[in-house]
GROMACS .gro file of C-alpha atoms in nm:
model
   33
    1VAL     CA    1  -2.904  -1.550   0.611
    2SER     CA    2  -2.559  -1.710   0.607
    3LYS     CA    3  -2.521  -1.610   0.241
    4THR     CA    4  -2.584  -1.244   0.323
    5ARG     CA    5  -2.340  -1.271   0.611
    6THR     CA    6  -2.072  -1.405   0.376
    7GLN     CA    7  -2.135  -1.121   0.131
    8ILE     CA    8  -2.093  -0.867   0.411
    9VAL     CA    9  -1.765  -1.027   0.516
   10ILE     CA   10  -1.645  -1.022   0.154
   11GLN     CA   11  -1.741  -0.652   0.121
   12ASN     CA   12  -1.548  -0.574   0.439
   13ASP     CA   13  -1.246  -0.759   0.304
   14LEU     CA   14  -1.262  -0.563  -0.022
   15ARG     CA   15  -1.293  -0.235   0.165
   16GLU     CA   16  -0.997  -0.334   0.379
   17THR     CA   17  -0.773  -0.412   0.080
   18ASP     CA   18  -0.882  -0.089  -0.091
   19TYR     CA   19  -0.787   0.105   0.221
   20VAL     CA   20  -0.449  -0.068   0.241
   21LYS     CA   21  -0.389  -0.003  -0.129
   22ASN     CA   22  -0.470   0.367  -0.085
   23GLN     CA   23  -0.239   0.393   0.213
   24ARG     CA   24   0.044   0.234   0.014
   25VAL     CA   25  -0.018   0.474  -0.278
   26LYS     CA   26  -0.003   0.774  -0.041
   27TRP     CA   27   0.317   0.641   0.113
   28VAL     CA   28   0.479   0.586  -0.229
   29LYS     CA   29   0.382   0.936  -0.343
   30LYS     CA   30   0.535   1.085  -0.027
   31LYS     CA   31   0.852   0.886  -0.079
   32ARG     CA   32   0.887   1.004  -0.441
   33LYS     CA   33   0.905   1.366  -0.325
   0.00000   0.00000   0.00000
């Protein structure tokens, strides 16, 4: 069970970094205009 829990936490972390990355990309694109 603990292994699955760790995987879920890792997935959440990845999703979080992806979200942050996307936000940064949007911000950079806005700034370029």
